[in-house]
Tab-separated table of C-alpha atoms in Angstrom:
chain	number	residue	atom	x	y	z
A	1	ARG	CA	-0.102	22.394	2.374
A	2	ARG	CA	1.391	19.760	0.056
A	3	LEU	CA	-1.835	17.799	0.091
A	4	SER	CA	-3.752	20.764	-1.135
A	5	GLU	CA	-1.458	21.280	-3.718
A	6	SER	CA	-1.724	17.587	-4.737
A	7	LYS	CA	-5.377	17.534	-4.836
A	8	PHE	CA	-5.881	20.679	-6.767
A	9	SER	CA	-2.873	20.488	-9.101
A	10	ASN	CA	-2.535	16.698	-9.812
A	11	PRO	CA	-5.081	15.167	-12.229
A	12	HIS	CA	-6.225	12.496	-9.853
A	13	PHE	CA	-8.372	9.147	-10.990
A	14	TYR	CA	-9.444	6.347	-9.152
A	15	GLU	CA	-9.634	2.628	-9.661
A	16	THR	CA	-11.038	-0.047	-7.293
A	17	ILE	CA	-10.608	-3.580	-6.827
A	18	ASP	CA	-12.048	-6.250	-4.605
A	19	VAL	CA	-9.426	-8.910	-3.292
A	20	ASP	CA	-10.431	-12.396	-2.031
A	21	MET	CA	-8.631	-12.625	1.522
A	22	GLU	CA	-9.194	-16.109	2.368
A	23	SER	CA	-5.803	-17.291	1.320
A	24	ALA	CA	-4.098	-14.151	2.863
A	25	ILE	CA	-5.923	-14.892	6.228
A	26	ALA	CA	-4.844	-18.429	6.204
A	27	ALA	CA	-1.268	-17.744	5.176
A	28	ARG	CA	-1.142	-15.005	8.269
A	29	LYS	CA	-2.443	-17.245	10.621
A	30	LYS	CA	0.057	-19.826	9.806
A	31	LEU	CA	2.980	-17.247	9.696
A	32	ASN	CA	1.931	-16.081	13.076
A	33	GLU	CA	2.085	-19.517	14.622
A	34	VAL	CA	5.730	-19.598	14.067
A	35	SER	CA	6.912	-16.121	13.826
A	36	GLU	CA	8.297	-14.173	16.745
A	37	VAL	CA	6.940	-11.102	15.434
A	38	LYS	CA	3.307	-10.894	14.502
A	39	ILE	CA	2.414	-10.251	10.894
A	40	SER	CA	-0.344	-7.828	10.212
A	41	PHE	CA	-2.712	-7.734	7.023
A	42	ASN	CA	-1.023	-4.260	6.433
A	43	ASP	CA	2.399	-5.747	6.274
A	44	ILE	CA	1.057	-8.402	3.523
A	45	VAL	CA	-0.186	-5.331	1.599
A	46	VAL	CA	2.905	-3.553	1.962
A	47	LYS	CA	4.814	-6.768	0.774
A	48	ALA	CA	2.459	-7.421	-2.193
A	49	ALA	CA	2.541	-4.002	-3.261
A	50	SER	CA	6.391	-3.692	-3.293
A	51	ALA	CA	6.494	-6.885	-5.499
A	52	ALA	CA	3.904	-5.340	-7.806
A	53	LEU	CA	5.796	-1.944	-8.104
A	54	ARG	CA	8.867	-3.816	-9.180
A	55	ARG	CA	6.840	-5.271	-12.089
A	56	HIS	CA	4.927	-1.927	-13.033
A	57	PRO	CA	7.675	0.802	-12.776
A	58	ASP	CA	5.479	3.455	-14.249
A	59	VAL	CA	3.519	3.279	-10.928
A	60	ASN	CA	6.708	3.501	-9.048
A	61	SER	CA	7.472	6.999	-10.527
A	62	SER	CA	7.347	10.862	-9.939
A	63	TRP	CA	6.425	13.888	-11.452
A	64	LEU	CA	9.211	16.373	-11.657
A	65	GLY	CA	7.301	19.328	-13.379
A	66	ASP	CA	8.987	18.803	-16.934
A	67	LYS	CA	9.762	15.082	-16.864
A	68	ILE	CA	9.008	11.693	-15.440
A	69	ARG	CA	11.465	10.006	-13.007
A	70	LYS	CA	11.030	6.149	-12.773
A	71	HIS	CA	12.688	5.036	-9.631
A	72	GLY	CA	15.192	2.148	-9.415
A	73	ASP	CA	14.269	1.596	-5.726
A	74	VAL	CA	10.990	0.711	-4.228
A	75	ASN	CA	10.259	2.845	-1.028
A	76	VAL	CA	6.978	2.525	0.314
A	77	ALA	CA	5.420	5.036	2.943
A	78	VAL	CA	2.880	4.127	5.535
A	79	ALA	CA	0.435	6.553	6.318
A	80	VAL	CA	0.111	6.763	10.261
A	81	ALA	CA	-2.600	8.873	12.208
A	82	ILE	CA	-1.735	11.182	14.843
A	83	ASP	CA	-3.626	13.658	16.475
A	84	GLU	CA	-2.482	16.660	14.294
A	85	GLY	CA	-3.163	14.655	11.079
A	86	LEU	CA	-0.948	12.235	9.107
A	87	MET	CA	2.863	11.354	8.946
A	88	THR	CA	4.044	8.984	6.466
A	89	PRO	CA	7.270	7.233	7.527
A	90	VAL	CA	9.110	5.306	4.713
A	91	ILE	CA	10.282	1.712	4.236
A	92	ASN	CA	13.151	1.831	2.245
A	93	HIS	CA	13.795	-0.980	-0.325
A	94	SER	CA	10.649	-2.780	0.788
A	95	ASP	CA	10.636	-4.941	-2.327
A	96	LYS	CA	13.809	-6.637	-0.807
A	97	LYS	CA	12.522	-7.163	2.696
A	98	ASN	CA	10.610	-10.077	4.025
A	99	LEU	CA	7.327	-10.141	6.009
A	100	ARG	CA	9.155	-10.063	9.334
A	101	GLN	CA	11.455	-7.253	8.306
A	102	ILE	CA	8.499	-4.930	7.193
A	103	SER	CA	6.547	-5.803	10.296
A	104	VAL	CA	9.417	-4.804	12.631
A	105	GLU	CA	10.263	-1.609	10.871
A	106	THR	CA	6.538	-0.677	10.371
A	107	LYS	CA	5.889	-1.011	14.048
A	108	GLU	CA	9.084	0.834	14.907
A	109	LEU	CA	8.378	3.797	12.514
A	110	ALA	CA	4.709	4.005	13.581
A	111	GLY	CA	5.601	4.158	17.309
A	112	LYS	CA	8.059	6.982	16.531
A	113	ALA	CA	5.537	8.871	14.520
A	114	ARG	CA	2.884	8.775	17.305
A	115	ASP	CA	5.737	9.770	20.105
A	116	ARG	CA	6.797	12.576	17.338
A	117	LYS	CA	10.349	11.133	17.196
A	118	LEU	CA	10.548	10.528	13.689
A	119	GLN	CA	13.523	12.167	12.030
A	120	PRO	CA	13.101	14.163	8.741
A	121	GLU	CA	15.121	11.603	6.873
A	122	GLN	CA	12.709	8.958	7.940
A	123	MET	CA	9.820	10.502	5.910
A	124	GLU	CA	11.738	11.234	2.774
A	125	GLY	CA	12.246	9.342	-0.403
A	126	SER	CA	9.099	7.555	-0.846
A	127	THR	CA	8.141	6.300	-4.351
A	128	PHE	CA	4.585	4.924	-3.393
A	129	THR	CA	2.365	5.254	-0.324
A	130	ILE	CA	-0.106	3.124	1.454
A	131	SER	CA	-3.024	4.484	3.495
A	132	ASN	CA	-5.147	1.831	5.427
A	133	LEU	CA	-8.221	2.799	7.266
A	134	GLY	CA	-9.461	-1.025	7.508
A	135	MET	CA	-8.838	-1.168	11.462
A	136	PHE	CA	-11.362	1.648	11.743
A	137	GLY	CA	-14.010	-0.437	9.892
A	138	ILE	CA	-13.755	1.867	6.892
A	139	GLU	CA	-14.678	-0.451	3.900
A	140	GLU	CA	-13.803	1.727	0.933
A	141	PHE	CA	-12.160	5.367	0.556
A	142	THR	CA	-10.235	7.278	-1.899
A	143	ALA	CA	-6.705	9.004	-0.796
A	144	ILE	CA	-4.815	12.027	-1.919
A	145	ILE	CA	-1.535	11.368	-3.572
A	146	ASN	CA	1.447	12.145	-1.580
A	147	PRO	CA	3.693	14.029	-3.764
A	148	PRO	CA	5.937	13.491	-5.567
A	149	ASN	CA	4.444	9.846	-5.748
A	150	ALA	CA	2.600	8.890	-8.917
A	151	CYS	CA	0.012	6.880	-6.716
A	152	ILE	CA	-1.480	6.064	-3.179
A	153	LEU	CA	-3.252	2.885	-2.335
A	154	ALA	CA	-6.213	3.127	-0.055
A	155	VAL	CA	-6.861	-0.067	1.738
A	156	GLY	CA	-10.577	-0.895	3.277
A	157	ALA	CA	-11.682	-3.380	5.939
A	158	ILE	CA	-12.055	-6.929	5.517
A	159	ARG	CA	-15.556	-7.793	4.877
A	160	ASP	CA	-17.519	-10.811	5.281
A	161	VAL	CA	-19.668	-11.323	1.954
A	162	PRO	CA	-21.442	-14.124	0.189
A	163	VAL	CA	-19.187	-15.463	-2.665
A	164	VAL	CA	-20.242	-18.150	-5.430
A	165	LYS	CA	-17.914	-21.126	-5.460
A	166	SER	CA	-18.619	-24.220	-7.564
A	167	GLY	CA	-22.039	-22.821	-8.314
A	168	GLU	CA	-22.936	-22.461	-4.417
A	169	VAL	CA	-23.110	-19.352	-2.391
A	170	VAL	CA	-20.729	-19.621	0.600
A	171	PRO	CA	-19.305	-17.147	3.109
A	172	GLY	CA	-16.340	-15.179	2.055
A	173	LYS	CA	-13.904	-12.634	2.926
A	174	LYS	CA	-13.197	-9.584	0.696
A	175	MET	CA	-11.186	-6.382	0.957
A	176	LYS	CA	-11.524	-3.385	-1.327
A	177	VAL	CA	-8.406	-1.461	-2.366
A	178	THR	CA	-8.628	1.952	-4.309
A	179	LEU	CA	-5.421	3.194	-6.292
A	180	SER	CA	-5.434	7.148	-6.573
A	181	SER	CA	-3.240	7.906	-9.533
A	182	ASP	CA	-1.634	11.009	-11.183
A	183	HIS	CA	-2.824	10.801	-14.977
A	184	ARG	CA	0.189	12.677	-15.940
A	185	ILE	CA	2.309	9.831	-15.018
A	186	VAL	CA	-0.095	6.558	-15.060
A	187	ASP	CA	-3.143	5.970	-17.421
A	188	GLY	CA	-6.010	3.928	-16.535
A	189	ALA	CA	-4.692	0.772	-18.232
A	190	LYS	CA	-1.258	0.964	-16.333
A	191	ALA	CA	-3.103	1.472	-13.119
A	192	ALA	CA	-5.598	-1.668	-13.913
A	193	GLN	CA	-2.594	-3.690	-14.546
A	194	PHE	CA	-0.875	-2.695	-11.285
A	195	LEU	CA	-4.012	-3.542	-9.350
A	196	ASN	CA	-4.403	-6.976	-11.038
A	197	THR	CA	-0.986	-7.838	-10.158
A	198	LEU	CA	-1.537	-6.698	-6.459
A	199	ARG	CA	-4.522	-8.748	-6.171
A	200	THR	CA	-2.892	-11.797	-7.807
A	201	MET	CA	-0.049	-11.492	-5.125
A	202	ILE	CA	-2.491	-10.860	-1.974
A	203	GLU	CA	-4.710	-13.843	-3.221
A	204	ASN	CA	-1.626	-16.042	-3.910
A	205	PRO	CA	0.710	-15.179	-0.945
A	206	LEU	CA	3.485	-17.356	-2.245
A	207	ALA	CA	3.586	-15.454	-5.276
A	208	MET	CA	5.230	-12.306	-3.573
A	209	MET	CA	7.919	-14.574	-2.348
A	210	LEU	CA	9.161	-15.100	-5.964
C-alpha cells in the first residue's frame, strides 16, 4: 500500500550513473584478507552512500506534506527480499560506522528479516534506502521510493566491459546505479551531484574514510 501510494503520488524521476569498480574490487580483496567479517560490495555501497548523504543533505530529507525535513542523522535502510515481498531494516547512523560495523549489522538485520524476527523499531527512521539486485545478475533497474525518504538507490550487477585506458581498449569492471528521487524535494542537479559524489567515493575507497 505504501509503495503504491509512493509510486502514484510522488513525482519520481530517475538518473543512472556507471561506476568503475576496479579500485573497490581491489580494496575489498585486501580488506577481506585481514577482516574477521567479510565485507560485501553492498557494504561498500552503503558506506559510500552514507558519506555522500552527509555532503548532500537535500537527498537525506523527507516530504512531510507541507514542508521538507532535512535529517540530522543518516539512517540507511537496506531492502531485503523475502517470500512475501520486501522488508527494509535500517542501519542507524551509518555514516558514523566503519565497513566492519556495517557488514555485521547488515547481516544480522537481513537474517532477522528472513526469519521474520525483525522488530518494528528496526524498520523505522530511515532517511535513505538502497535496493541491490546485483547478486541476481540484474544490470540496471529503477526502484520505487520508500516513503518518507526523498530517494532510493537501485544497485545493479558488476559487469565485465571493455574500457579505454591510455588510448587502448582493456578489460574493465563497471556497475550501474540508478537514483529514484522525489522531485518535490530533490531536483535533477542535486540528484546528479549526489551521484557524482557517490561515484567518487566508490571509485576512490579511501575517500569515504575521510
